[in-house]
CSV table of C-alpha atoms in Angstrom, one decimal:
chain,number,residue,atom,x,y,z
A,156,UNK,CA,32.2,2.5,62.9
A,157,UNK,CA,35.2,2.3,60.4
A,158,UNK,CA,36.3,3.9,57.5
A,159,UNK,CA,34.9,1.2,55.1
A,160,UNK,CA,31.5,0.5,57.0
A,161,UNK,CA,31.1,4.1,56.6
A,162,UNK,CA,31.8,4.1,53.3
A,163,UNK,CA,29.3,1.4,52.3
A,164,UNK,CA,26.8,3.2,54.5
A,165,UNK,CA,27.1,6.8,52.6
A,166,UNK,CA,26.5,4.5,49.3
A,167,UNK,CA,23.1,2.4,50.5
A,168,UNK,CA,22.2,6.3,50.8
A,169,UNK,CA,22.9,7.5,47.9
A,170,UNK,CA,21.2,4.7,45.9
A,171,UNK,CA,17.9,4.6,48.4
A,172,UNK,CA,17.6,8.9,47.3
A,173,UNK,CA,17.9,7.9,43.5
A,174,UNK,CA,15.5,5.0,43.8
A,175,UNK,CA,13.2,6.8,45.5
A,176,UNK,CA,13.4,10.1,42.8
A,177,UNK,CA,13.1,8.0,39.9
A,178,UNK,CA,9.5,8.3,38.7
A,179,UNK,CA,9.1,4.5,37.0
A,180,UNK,CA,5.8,5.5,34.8
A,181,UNK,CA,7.8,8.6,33.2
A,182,UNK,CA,7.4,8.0,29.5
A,183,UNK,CA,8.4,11.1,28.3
A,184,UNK,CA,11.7,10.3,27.2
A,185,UNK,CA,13.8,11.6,29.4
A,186,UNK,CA,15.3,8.4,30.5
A,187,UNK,CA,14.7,5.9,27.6
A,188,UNK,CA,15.2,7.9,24.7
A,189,UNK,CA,11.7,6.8,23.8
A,190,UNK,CA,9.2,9.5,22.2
A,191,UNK,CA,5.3,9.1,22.6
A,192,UNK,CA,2.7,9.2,20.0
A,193,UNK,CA,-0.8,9.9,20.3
A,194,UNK,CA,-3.3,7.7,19.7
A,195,UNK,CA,-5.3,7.9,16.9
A,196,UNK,CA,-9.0,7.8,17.8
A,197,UNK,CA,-11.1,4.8,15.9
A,198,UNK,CA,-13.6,6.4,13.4
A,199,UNK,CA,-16.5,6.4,14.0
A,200,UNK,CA,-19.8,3.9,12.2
A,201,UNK,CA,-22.0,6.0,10.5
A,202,UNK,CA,-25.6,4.2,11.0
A,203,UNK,CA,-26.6,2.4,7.8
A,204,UNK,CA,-30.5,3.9,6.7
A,205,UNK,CA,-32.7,0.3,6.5
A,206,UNK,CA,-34.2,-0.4,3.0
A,207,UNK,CA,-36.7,1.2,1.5
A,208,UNK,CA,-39.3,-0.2,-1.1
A,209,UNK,CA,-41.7,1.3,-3.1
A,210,UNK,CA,-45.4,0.9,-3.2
A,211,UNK,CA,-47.3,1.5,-5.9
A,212,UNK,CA,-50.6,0.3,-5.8
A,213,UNK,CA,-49.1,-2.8,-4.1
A,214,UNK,CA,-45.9,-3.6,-2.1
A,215,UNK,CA,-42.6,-5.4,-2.8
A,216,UNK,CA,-41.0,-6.6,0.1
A,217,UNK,CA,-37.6,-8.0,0.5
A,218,UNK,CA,-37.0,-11.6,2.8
A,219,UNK,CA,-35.3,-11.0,6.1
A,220,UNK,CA,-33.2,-13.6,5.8
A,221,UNK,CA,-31.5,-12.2,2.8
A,222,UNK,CA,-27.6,-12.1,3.6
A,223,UNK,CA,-27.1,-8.6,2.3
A,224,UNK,CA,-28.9,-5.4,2.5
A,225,UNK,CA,-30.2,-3.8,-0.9
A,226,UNK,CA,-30.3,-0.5,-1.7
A,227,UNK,CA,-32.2,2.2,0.2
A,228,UNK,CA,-32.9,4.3,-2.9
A,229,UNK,CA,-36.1,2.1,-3.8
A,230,UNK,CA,-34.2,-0.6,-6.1
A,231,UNK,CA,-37.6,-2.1,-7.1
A,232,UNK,CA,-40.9,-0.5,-7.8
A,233,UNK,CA,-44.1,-1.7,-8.6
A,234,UNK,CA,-47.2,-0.9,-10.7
A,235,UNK,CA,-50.3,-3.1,-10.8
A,236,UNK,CA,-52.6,-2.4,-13.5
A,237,UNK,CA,-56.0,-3.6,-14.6
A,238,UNK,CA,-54.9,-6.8,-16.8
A,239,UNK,CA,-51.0,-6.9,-16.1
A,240,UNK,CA,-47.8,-5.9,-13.2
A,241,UNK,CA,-45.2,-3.7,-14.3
A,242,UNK,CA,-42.1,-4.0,-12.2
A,243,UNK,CA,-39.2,-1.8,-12.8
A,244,UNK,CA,-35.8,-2.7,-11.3
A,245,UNK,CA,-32.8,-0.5,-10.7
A,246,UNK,CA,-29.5,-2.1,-12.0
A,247,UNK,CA,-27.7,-0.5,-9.0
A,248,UNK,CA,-29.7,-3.5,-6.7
A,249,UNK,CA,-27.8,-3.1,-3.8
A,250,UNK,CA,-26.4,0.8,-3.6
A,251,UNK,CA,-23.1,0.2,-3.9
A,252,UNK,CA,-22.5,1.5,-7.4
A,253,UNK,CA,-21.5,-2.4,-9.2
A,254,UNK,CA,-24.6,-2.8,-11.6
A,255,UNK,CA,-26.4,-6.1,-11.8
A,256,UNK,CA,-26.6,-8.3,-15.3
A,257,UNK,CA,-29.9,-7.7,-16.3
A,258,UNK,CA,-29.5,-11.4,-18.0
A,259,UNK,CA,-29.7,-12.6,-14.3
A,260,UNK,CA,-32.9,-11.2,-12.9
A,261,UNK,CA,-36.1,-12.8,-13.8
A,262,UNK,CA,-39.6,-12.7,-12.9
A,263,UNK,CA,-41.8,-15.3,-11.6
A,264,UNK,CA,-41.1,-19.3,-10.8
A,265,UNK,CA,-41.3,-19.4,-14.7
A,266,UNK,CA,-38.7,-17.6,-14.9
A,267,UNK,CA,-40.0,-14.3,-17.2
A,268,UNK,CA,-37.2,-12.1,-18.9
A,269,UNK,CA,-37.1,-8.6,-19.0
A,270,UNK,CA,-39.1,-6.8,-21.6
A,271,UNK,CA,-37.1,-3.5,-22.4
A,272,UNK,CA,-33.9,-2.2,-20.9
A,273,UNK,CA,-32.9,1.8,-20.5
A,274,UNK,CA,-29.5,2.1,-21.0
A,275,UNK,CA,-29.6,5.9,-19.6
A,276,UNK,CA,-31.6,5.6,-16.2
A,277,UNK,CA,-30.1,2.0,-15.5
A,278,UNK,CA,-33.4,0.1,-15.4
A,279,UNK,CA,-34.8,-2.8,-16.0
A,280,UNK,CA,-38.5,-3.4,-16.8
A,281,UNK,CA,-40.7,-6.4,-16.7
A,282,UNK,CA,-44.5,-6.2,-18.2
A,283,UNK,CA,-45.8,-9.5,-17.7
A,284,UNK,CA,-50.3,-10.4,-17.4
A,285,UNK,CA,-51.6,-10.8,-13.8
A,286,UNK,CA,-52.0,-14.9,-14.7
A,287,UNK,CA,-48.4,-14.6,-16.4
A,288,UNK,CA,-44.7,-16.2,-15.4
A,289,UNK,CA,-46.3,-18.7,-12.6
A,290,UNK,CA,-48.1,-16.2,-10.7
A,291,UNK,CA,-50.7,-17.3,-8.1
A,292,UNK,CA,-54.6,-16.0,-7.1
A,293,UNK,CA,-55.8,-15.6,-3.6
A,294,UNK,CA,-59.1,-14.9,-3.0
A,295,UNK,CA,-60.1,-13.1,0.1
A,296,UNK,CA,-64.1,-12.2,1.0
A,297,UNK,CA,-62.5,-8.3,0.0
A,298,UNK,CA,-59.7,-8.9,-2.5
A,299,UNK,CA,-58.0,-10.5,-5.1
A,300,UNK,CA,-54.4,-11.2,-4.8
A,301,UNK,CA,-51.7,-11.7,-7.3
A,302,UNK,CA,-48.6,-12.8,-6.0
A,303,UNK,CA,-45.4,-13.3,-7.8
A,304,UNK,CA,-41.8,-12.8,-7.3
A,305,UNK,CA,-38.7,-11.1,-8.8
A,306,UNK,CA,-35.4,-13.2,-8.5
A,307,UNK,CA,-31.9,-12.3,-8.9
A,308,UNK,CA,-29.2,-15.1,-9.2
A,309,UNK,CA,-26.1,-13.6,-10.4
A,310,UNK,CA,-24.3,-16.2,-12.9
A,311,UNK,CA,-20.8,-17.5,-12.2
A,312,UNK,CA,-17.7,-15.0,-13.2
A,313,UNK,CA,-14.6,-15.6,-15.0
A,314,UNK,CA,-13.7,-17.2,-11.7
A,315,UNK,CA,-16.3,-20.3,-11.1
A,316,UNK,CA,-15.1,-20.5,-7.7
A,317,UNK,CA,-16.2,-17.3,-5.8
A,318,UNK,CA,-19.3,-15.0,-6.5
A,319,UNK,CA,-18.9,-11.4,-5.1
A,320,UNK,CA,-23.0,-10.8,-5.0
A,321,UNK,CA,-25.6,-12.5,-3.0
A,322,UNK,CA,-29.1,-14.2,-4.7
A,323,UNK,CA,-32.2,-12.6,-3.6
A,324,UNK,CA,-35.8,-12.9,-3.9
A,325,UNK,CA,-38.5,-10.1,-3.4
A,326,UNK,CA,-42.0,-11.0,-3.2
A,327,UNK,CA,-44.3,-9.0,-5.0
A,328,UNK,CA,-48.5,-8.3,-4.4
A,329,UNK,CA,-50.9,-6.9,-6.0
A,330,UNK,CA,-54.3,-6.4,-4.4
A,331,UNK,CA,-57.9,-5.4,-6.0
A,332,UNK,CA,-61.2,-5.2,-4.5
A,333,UNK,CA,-63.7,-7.4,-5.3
A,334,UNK,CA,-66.4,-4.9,-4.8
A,335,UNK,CA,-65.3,-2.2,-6.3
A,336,UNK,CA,-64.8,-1.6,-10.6
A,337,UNK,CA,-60.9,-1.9,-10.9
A,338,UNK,CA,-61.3,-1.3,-15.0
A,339,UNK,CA,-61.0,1.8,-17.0
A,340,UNK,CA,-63.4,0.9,-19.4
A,341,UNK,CA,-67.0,1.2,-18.8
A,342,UNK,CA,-69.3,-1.1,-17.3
A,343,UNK,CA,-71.8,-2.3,-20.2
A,344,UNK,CA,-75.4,-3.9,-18.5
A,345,UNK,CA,-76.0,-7.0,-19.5
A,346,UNK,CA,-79.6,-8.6,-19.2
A,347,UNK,CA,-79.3,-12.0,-19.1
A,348,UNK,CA,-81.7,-14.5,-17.0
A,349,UNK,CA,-80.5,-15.9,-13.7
A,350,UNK,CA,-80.6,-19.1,-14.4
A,351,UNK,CA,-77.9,-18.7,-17.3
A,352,UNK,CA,-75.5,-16.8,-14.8
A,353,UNK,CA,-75.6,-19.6,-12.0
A,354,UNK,CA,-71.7,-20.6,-12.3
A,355,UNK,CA,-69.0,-21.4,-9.7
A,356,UNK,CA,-66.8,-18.9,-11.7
A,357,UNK,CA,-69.3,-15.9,-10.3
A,358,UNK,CA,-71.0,-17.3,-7.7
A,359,UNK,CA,-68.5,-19.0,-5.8
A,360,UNK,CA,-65.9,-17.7,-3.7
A,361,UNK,CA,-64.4,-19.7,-2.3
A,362,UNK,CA,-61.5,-18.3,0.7
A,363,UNK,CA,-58.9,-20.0,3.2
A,364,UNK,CA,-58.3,-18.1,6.5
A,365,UNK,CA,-55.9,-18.4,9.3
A,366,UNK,CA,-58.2,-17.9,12.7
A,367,UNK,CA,-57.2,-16.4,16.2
A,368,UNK,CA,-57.6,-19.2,18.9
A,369,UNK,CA,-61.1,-18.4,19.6
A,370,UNK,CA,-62.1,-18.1,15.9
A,371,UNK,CA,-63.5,-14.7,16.2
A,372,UNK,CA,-61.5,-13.2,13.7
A,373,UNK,CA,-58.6,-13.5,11.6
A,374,UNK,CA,-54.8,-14.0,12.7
A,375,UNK,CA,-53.0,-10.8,12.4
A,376,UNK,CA,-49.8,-12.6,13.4
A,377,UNK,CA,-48.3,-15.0,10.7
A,378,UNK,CA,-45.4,-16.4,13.0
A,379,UNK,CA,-45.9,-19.4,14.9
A,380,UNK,CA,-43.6,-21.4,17.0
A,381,UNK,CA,-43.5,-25.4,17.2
A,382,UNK,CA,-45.8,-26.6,19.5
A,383,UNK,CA,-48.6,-24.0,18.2
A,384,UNK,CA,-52.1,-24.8,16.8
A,385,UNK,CA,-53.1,-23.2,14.0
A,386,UNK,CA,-56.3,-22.7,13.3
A,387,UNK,CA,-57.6,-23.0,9.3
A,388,UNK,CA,-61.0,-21.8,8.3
A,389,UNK,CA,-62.4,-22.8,5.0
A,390,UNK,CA,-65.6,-21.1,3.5
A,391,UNK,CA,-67.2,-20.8,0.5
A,392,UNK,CA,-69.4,-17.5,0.0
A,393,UNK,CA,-72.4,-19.0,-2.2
A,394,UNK,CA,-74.5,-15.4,-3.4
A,395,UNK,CA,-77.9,-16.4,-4.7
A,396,UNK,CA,-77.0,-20.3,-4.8
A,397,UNK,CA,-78.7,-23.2,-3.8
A,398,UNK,CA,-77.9,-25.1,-0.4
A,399,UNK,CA,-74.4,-26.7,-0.9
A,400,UNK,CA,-72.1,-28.4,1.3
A,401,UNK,CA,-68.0,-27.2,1.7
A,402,UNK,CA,-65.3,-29.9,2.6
A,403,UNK,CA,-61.7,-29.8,2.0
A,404,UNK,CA,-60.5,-32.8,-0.8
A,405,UNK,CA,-56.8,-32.4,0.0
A,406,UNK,CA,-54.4,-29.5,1.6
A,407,UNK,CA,-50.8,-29.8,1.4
A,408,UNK,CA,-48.1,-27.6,2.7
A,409,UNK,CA,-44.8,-26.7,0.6
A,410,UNK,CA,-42.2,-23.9,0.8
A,411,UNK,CA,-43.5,-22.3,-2.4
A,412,UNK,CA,-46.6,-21.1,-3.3
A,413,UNK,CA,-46.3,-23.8,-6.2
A,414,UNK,CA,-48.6,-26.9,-4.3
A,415,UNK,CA,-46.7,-29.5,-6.8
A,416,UNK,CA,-43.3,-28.5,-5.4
A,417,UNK,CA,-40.9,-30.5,-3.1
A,418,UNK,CA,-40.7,-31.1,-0.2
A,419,UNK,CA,-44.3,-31.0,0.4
A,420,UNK,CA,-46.2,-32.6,3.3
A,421,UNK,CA,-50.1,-33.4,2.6
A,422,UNK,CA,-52.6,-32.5,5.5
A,423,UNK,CA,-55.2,-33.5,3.8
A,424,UNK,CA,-55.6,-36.0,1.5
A,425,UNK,CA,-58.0,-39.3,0.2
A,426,UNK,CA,-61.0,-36.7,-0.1
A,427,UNK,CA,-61.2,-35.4,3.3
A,428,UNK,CA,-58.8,-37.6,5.3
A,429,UNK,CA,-57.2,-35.4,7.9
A,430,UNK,CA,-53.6,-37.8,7.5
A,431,UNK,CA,-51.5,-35.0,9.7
A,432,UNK,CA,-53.1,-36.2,12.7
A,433,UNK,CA,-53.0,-40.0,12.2
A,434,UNK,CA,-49.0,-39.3,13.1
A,435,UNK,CA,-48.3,-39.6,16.5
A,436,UNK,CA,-46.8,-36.5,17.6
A,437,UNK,CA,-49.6,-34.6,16.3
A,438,UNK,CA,-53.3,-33.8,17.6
A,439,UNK,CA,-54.9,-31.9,14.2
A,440,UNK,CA,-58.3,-32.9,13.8
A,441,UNK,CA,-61.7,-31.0,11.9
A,442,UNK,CA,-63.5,-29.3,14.5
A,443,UNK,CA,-67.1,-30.0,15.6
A,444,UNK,CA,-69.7,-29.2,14.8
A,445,UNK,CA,-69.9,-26.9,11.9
A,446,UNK,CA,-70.7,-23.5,11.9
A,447,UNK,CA,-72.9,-23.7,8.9
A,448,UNK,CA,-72.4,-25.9,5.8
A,449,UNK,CA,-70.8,-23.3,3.6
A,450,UNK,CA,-67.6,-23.3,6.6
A,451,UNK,CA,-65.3,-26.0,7.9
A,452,UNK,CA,-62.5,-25.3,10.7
A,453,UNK,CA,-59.6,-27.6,11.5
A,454,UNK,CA,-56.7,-27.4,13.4
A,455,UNK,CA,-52.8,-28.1,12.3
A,456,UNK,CA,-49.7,-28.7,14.7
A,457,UNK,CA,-47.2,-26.1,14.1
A,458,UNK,CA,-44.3,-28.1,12.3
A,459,UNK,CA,-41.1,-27.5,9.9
A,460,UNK,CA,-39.6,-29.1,6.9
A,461,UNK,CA,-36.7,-30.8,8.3
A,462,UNK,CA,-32.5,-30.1,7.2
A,463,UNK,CA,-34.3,-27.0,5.2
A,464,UNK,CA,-33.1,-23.5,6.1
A,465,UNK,CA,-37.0,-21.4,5.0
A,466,UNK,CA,-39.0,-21.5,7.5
A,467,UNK,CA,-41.5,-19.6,5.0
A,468,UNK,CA,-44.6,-22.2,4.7
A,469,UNK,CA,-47.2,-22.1,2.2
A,470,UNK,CA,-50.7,-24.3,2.2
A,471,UNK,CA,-52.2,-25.0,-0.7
A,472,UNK,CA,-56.2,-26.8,-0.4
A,473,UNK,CA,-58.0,-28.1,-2.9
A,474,UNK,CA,-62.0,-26.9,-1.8
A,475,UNK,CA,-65.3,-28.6,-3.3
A,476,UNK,CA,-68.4,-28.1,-2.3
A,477,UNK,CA,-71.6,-30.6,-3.0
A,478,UNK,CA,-75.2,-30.4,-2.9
A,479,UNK,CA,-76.6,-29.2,0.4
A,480,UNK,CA,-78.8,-32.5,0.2
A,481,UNK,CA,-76.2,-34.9,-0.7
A,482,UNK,CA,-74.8,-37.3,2.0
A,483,UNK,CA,-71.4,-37.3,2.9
A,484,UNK,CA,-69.5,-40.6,1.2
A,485,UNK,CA,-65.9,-41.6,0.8
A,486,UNK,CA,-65.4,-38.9,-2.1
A,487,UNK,CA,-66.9,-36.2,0.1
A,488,UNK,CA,-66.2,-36.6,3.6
A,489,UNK,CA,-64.5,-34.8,6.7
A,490,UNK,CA,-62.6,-37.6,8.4
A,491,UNK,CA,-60.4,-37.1,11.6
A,492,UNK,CA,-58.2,-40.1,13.6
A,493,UNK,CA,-59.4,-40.5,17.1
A,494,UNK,CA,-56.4,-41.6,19.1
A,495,UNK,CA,-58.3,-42.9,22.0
A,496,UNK,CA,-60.6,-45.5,19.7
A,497,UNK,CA,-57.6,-45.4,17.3
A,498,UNK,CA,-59.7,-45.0,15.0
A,499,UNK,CA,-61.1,-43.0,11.7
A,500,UNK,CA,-64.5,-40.8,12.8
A,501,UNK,CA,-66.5,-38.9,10.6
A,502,UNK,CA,-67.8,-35.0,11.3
A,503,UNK,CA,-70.8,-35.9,9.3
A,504,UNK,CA,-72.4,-39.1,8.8
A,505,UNK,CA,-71.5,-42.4,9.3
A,506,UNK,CA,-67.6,-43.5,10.8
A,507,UNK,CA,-67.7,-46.1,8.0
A,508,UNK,CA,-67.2,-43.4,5.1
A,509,UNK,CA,-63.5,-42.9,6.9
A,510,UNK,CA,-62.6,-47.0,6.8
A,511,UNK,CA,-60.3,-45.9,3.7
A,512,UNK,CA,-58.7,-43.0,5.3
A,513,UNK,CA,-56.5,-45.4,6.9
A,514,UNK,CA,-55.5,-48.2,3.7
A,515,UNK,CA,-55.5,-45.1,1.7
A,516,UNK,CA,-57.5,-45.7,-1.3
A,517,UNK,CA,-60.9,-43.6,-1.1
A,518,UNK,CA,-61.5,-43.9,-4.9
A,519,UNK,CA,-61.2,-41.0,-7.9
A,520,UNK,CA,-63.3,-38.7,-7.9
A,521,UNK,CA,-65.1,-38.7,-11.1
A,522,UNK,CA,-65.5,-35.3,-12.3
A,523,UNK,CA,-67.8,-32.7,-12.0
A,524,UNK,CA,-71.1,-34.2,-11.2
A,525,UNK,CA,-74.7,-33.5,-12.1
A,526,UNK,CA,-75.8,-32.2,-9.0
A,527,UNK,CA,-73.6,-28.9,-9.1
A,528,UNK,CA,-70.5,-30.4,-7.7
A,529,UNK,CA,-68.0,-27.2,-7.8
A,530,UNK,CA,-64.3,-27.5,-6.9
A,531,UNK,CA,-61.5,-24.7,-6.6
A,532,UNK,CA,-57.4,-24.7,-5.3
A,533,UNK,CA,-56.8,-22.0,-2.5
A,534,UNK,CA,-53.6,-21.0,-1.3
A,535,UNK,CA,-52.6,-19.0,2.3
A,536,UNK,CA,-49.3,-17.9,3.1
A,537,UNK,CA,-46.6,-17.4,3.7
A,538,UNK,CA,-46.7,-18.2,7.3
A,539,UNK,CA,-43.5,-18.4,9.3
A,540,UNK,CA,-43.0,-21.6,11.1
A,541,UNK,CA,-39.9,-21.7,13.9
A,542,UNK,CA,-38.4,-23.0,16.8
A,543,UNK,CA,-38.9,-22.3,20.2
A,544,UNK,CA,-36.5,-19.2,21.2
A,545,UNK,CA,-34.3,-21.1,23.1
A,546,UNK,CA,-31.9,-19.2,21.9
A,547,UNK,CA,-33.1,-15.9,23.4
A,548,UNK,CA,-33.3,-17.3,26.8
A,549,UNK,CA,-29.5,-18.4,26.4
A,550,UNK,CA,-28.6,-15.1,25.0
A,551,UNK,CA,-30.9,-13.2,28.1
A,552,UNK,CA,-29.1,-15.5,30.7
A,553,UNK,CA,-25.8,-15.0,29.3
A,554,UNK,CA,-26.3,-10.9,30.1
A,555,UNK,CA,-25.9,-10.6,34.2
A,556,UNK,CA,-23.4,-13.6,33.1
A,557,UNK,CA,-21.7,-11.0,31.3
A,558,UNK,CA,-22.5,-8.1,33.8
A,559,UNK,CA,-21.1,-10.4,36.6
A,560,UNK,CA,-18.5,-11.4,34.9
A,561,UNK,CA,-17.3,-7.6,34.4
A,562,UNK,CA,-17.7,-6.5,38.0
A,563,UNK,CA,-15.7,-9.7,39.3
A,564,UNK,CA,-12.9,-8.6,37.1
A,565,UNK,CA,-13.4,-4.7,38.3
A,566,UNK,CA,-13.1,-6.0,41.9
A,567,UNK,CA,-9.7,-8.2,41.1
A,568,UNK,CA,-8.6,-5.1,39.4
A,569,UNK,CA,-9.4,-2.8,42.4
A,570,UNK,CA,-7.9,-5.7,44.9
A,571,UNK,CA,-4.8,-5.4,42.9
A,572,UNK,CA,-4.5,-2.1,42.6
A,573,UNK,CA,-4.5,-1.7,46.4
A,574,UNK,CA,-2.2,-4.2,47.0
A,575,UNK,CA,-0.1,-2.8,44.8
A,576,UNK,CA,-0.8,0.8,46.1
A,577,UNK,CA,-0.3,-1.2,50.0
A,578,UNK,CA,3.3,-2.6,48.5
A,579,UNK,CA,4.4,0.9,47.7
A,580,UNK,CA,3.6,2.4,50.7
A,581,UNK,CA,5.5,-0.4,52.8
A,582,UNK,CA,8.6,-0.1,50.4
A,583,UNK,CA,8.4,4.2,50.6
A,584,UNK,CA,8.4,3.2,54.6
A,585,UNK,CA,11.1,0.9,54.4
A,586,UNK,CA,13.3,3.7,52.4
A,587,UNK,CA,11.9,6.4,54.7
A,588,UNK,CA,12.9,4.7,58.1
A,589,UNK,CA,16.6,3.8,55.9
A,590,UNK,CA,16.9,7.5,55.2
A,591,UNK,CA,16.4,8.5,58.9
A,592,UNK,CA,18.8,6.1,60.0
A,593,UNK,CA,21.3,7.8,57.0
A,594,UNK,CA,20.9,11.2,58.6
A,595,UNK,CA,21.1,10.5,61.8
A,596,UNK,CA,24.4,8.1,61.1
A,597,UNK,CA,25.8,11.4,59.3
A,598,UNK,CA,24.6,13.6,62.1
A,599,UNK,CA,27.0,10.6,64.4
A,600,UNK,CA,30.0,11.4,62.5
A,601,UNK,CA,29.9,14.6,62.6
C-alpha cells in the first residue's frame, strides 16, 4: 500500500473514532452553545364546588341548561309565608365579585320589581302575594303549589354589541299542605248548614297526574324521550258531593306554565276531542274503561316543539265535571280517533257525540249550568321532553375508537423505535468491523 492510500486510510479512521464518540442527543451545551431550561409544570385546576341553593320552606332551583354557573354562596333564598313569597337575591349572582343591576332582575312572567334594596349586605328583596306577578296554582291530593320564577336579563352596556353576563331564570316553589293549618291565626268554628257550604271552591279538587306505565302510582321520573307514552291521569276528589262525572274540555301543551303562550300545541280540544291522536304519527287515545267517574286516564306520544331550544314542557287542562246522571253530549264527551275505522269513538255513550270532533265545531259551552256543572284549569310540569341519546351511543362507540386508535399509534411508535434502535446497531457494526480493519492495517505497517 502507498504513501497516499495510507494516508487516506489513517483519515477514514480518524473520522469513523469521532463519529462514533460524538453523543448526538447531548444537549447540554457542550457542542452547540445552547443552554437548557426546565420546563415549567402546567398549574394545576382546582375543582369548581357545584351551586348551592337555599331552601327555606321551599326550593329554588336553577335550569341546567343555563350557560354559566352562579354562585355557590346561596345567591337566592326563599321564604314562603302564609299569604305571600319573599325572595331575597344576592347582587354578587354569579360569585365572581361584578354585582348585578338590580334594575334587571324581576320576579314572575309579569315581570315584578324589587320591593327594597340593602345597600350594605348587597341584596335585593322581592315581597310579592302567593296569586301576585303571574304566579301559577297546582293542586295535588296533599298540597298546594305556587310556582313562580325570578329572571335576570342584564340590559345592554355602553357597548350594544357584546354583553359580558349570561340571562338566567330560577324556578321558584312553594308548597303547603292541604291538610294541615298553614295560618298563624287561629281557627274560628263556624256553624253553618251543609247545604250552604256545597261549592266547587271547597269541595272540589280537582288534580292532574303523570302515571308509571301500569298506573299504579305516580311517575317519579319527569324525563321522557321521543317515542315514550305518557300516561295523564285526571281526577277530581268530590268530599261529601253528589255523583258527578270528570272529563277533560281541552289540554294544551306550551313551554311556559302560562296555557295562552306560544308555541302551544292543543291535545285536547272541542270539549273532549282527543285532536293529538287524529295526526298520523301519533297513537294517544282516552283509555277504557274508566276507573270510576270521578277519574279519566289518557295517553300522549312523547313529542317536542320544533326549531326551539327548551325541551321544558308544560300542560295545561281545562277539567269540568257534570252530573253523575247526565249523559255524555257534544259539550261533555271523551272522544278518541280510531285509526282502523278512521273514525271518531266515544268512551261513553253514543259514537255520534264525536261527529264534530273531526269538522271541529262542537258548540260553546254555555256557562255553568243548573245541574252543578263545575269547571277548573290544572297545570303539570315541567316535564322534560328529548331526543333519543344518539348521541351517547356515538360518543360510547367513539371510546375503544379512541383506545384503538392510541395503541395503533404506541405500536408504530415501538416499530420505529426498533428499527431505529436495528439501524444503529448495523451502522455501530459497520464502524466496528471498519475499526478492526484500521488496527489491523496499522498493525501491517508496522
Amino acid at each position: 500500500m502507498g504513501l497516499s492510500g495510507q494516508l487516506s486510510v489513517r483519515v477514514l479512521c480518524f473520522t469513523a473514532t469521532f463519529v462514533a464518540s460524538y453523543n448526538p442527543w447531548d444537549f447540554s451545551g457542550r457542542h452547540s452553545g445552547l443552554s437548557s431550561r426546565p420546563r415549567t409544570p402546567a398549574p394545576e385546576r382546582q375543582p369548581v364546588d357545584p351551586p348551592f341553593w337555599s331552601r327555606s320552606n321551599s326550593w329554588a332551583v336553577v335550569d341546567v341548561s343555563q350557560p354559566r354557573a352562579l354562585s355557590a354562596l346561596t345567591p337566592v333564598s326563599v321564604q314562603c309565608e302564609e299569604a305571600q313569597v319573599v325572595v331575597t337575591v344576592q347582587r354578587d349572582l354569579f360569585g365572581t365579585g361584578r354585582l348585578v343591576q338590580a334594575a334587571d332582575l324581576s320576579l314572575g312572567p309579569s315581570g315584578c320589581k324589587y320591593t327594597s334594596l340593602d345597600g350594605a349586605m348587597e341584596t335585593v328583596v322581592f315581597e310579592a302575594g302567593l296569586h301576585e306577578c303571574g304566579s301559577t296554582l297546582q293542586m295535588t291530593p296533599d298540597s298546594l303549589i305556587y310556582s313562580t320564577r325570578l329572571y335576570y336579563k342584564p340590559a345592554l352596556g355602553s357597548n350594544p354589541v357584546i354583553i359580558r353576563t349570561s340571562p338566567v331564570e330560577v324556578p321558584i316553589e312553594c308548597h303547603y299542605p292541604r291538610r294541615d293549618n298553614v295560618s298563624s291565626k287561629a281557627i274560628k268554628p263556624t256553624w253553618v248548614p251543609f247545604s250552604s257550604t256545597l261549592s266547587a271552591e271547597e269541595r272540589l279538587v280537582f288534580s292532574l297526574r303523570l302515571m308509571n306505565d301500569d298506573w299504579t302510582a305516580e311517575r317519579a321520573s319527569k324525563r321522557y324521550q321521543l317515542g315514550d307514552a305518557m300516561h295523564v291521569q285526571a281526577d277530581v276528589n268530590m268530599v261529601n258531593h253528589v255523583a258527578l262525572r270528570l272529563f277533560v274540555d281541552h289540554c294544551v301543551a306550551t313551554l311556559s306554565p302560562d296555557g295562552n303562550s306560544s308555541p302551544r300545541h292543543s291535545i285536547i280540544d272541542f270539549h273532549g276531542c282527543l285532536v293529538d291522536g287524529r295526526l298520523e304519527d301519533s297513537s294517544s287515545a282516552f283509555v277504557s274503561p274508566r276507573i270510576g267517574p270521578d277519574s279519566l286516564r289518557f295517553t300522549v306520544d312523547a313529542f317536542r316543539f320544533a326549531q326551539e331550544q327548551g325541551d321544558l314542557v308544560y300542560m295545561t287542562c281545562h277539567l269540568k265535571v257534570v252530573a253523575g246522571n247526565q249523559p255524555p253530549d257534544a259539550l261533555s264527551k271523551a272522544c278518541s280517533f280510531d285509526k282502523a275505522r278512521a273514525s271518531w269513538s266515544a268512551l261513553e255513550g253514543s259514537d255520534g257525540i264525536c261527529r264534530c270532533c273531526e269538522a271541529g265545531n262542537c258548540g260553546i259551552s254555555p256557562g255553568e249550568s243548573s245541574m252543578g256543572e263545575r269547571e277548573a284549569d290544572v297545570l303539570v310540569g315541567p316535564f322534560v321532553l328529548e331526543e333519543l341519546k344518539t348521541s351517547t351511543y356515538l360518543e360510547d362507540e367513539r371510546k375503544p375508537r379512541t383506545a384503538s386508535q392510541d395503541a395503533h399509534e404506541k405500536s408504530v411508535l415501538i416499530m420505529m423505535g426498533l428499527t431505529v434502535m436495528t439501524g444503529l446497531l448495523a451502522s455501530a457494526s459497520v464502524v466496528l468491523a471498519f475499526l478492526l480493519g484500521c488496527r489491523k492495517s496499522r498493525r501491517a505497517d508496522v
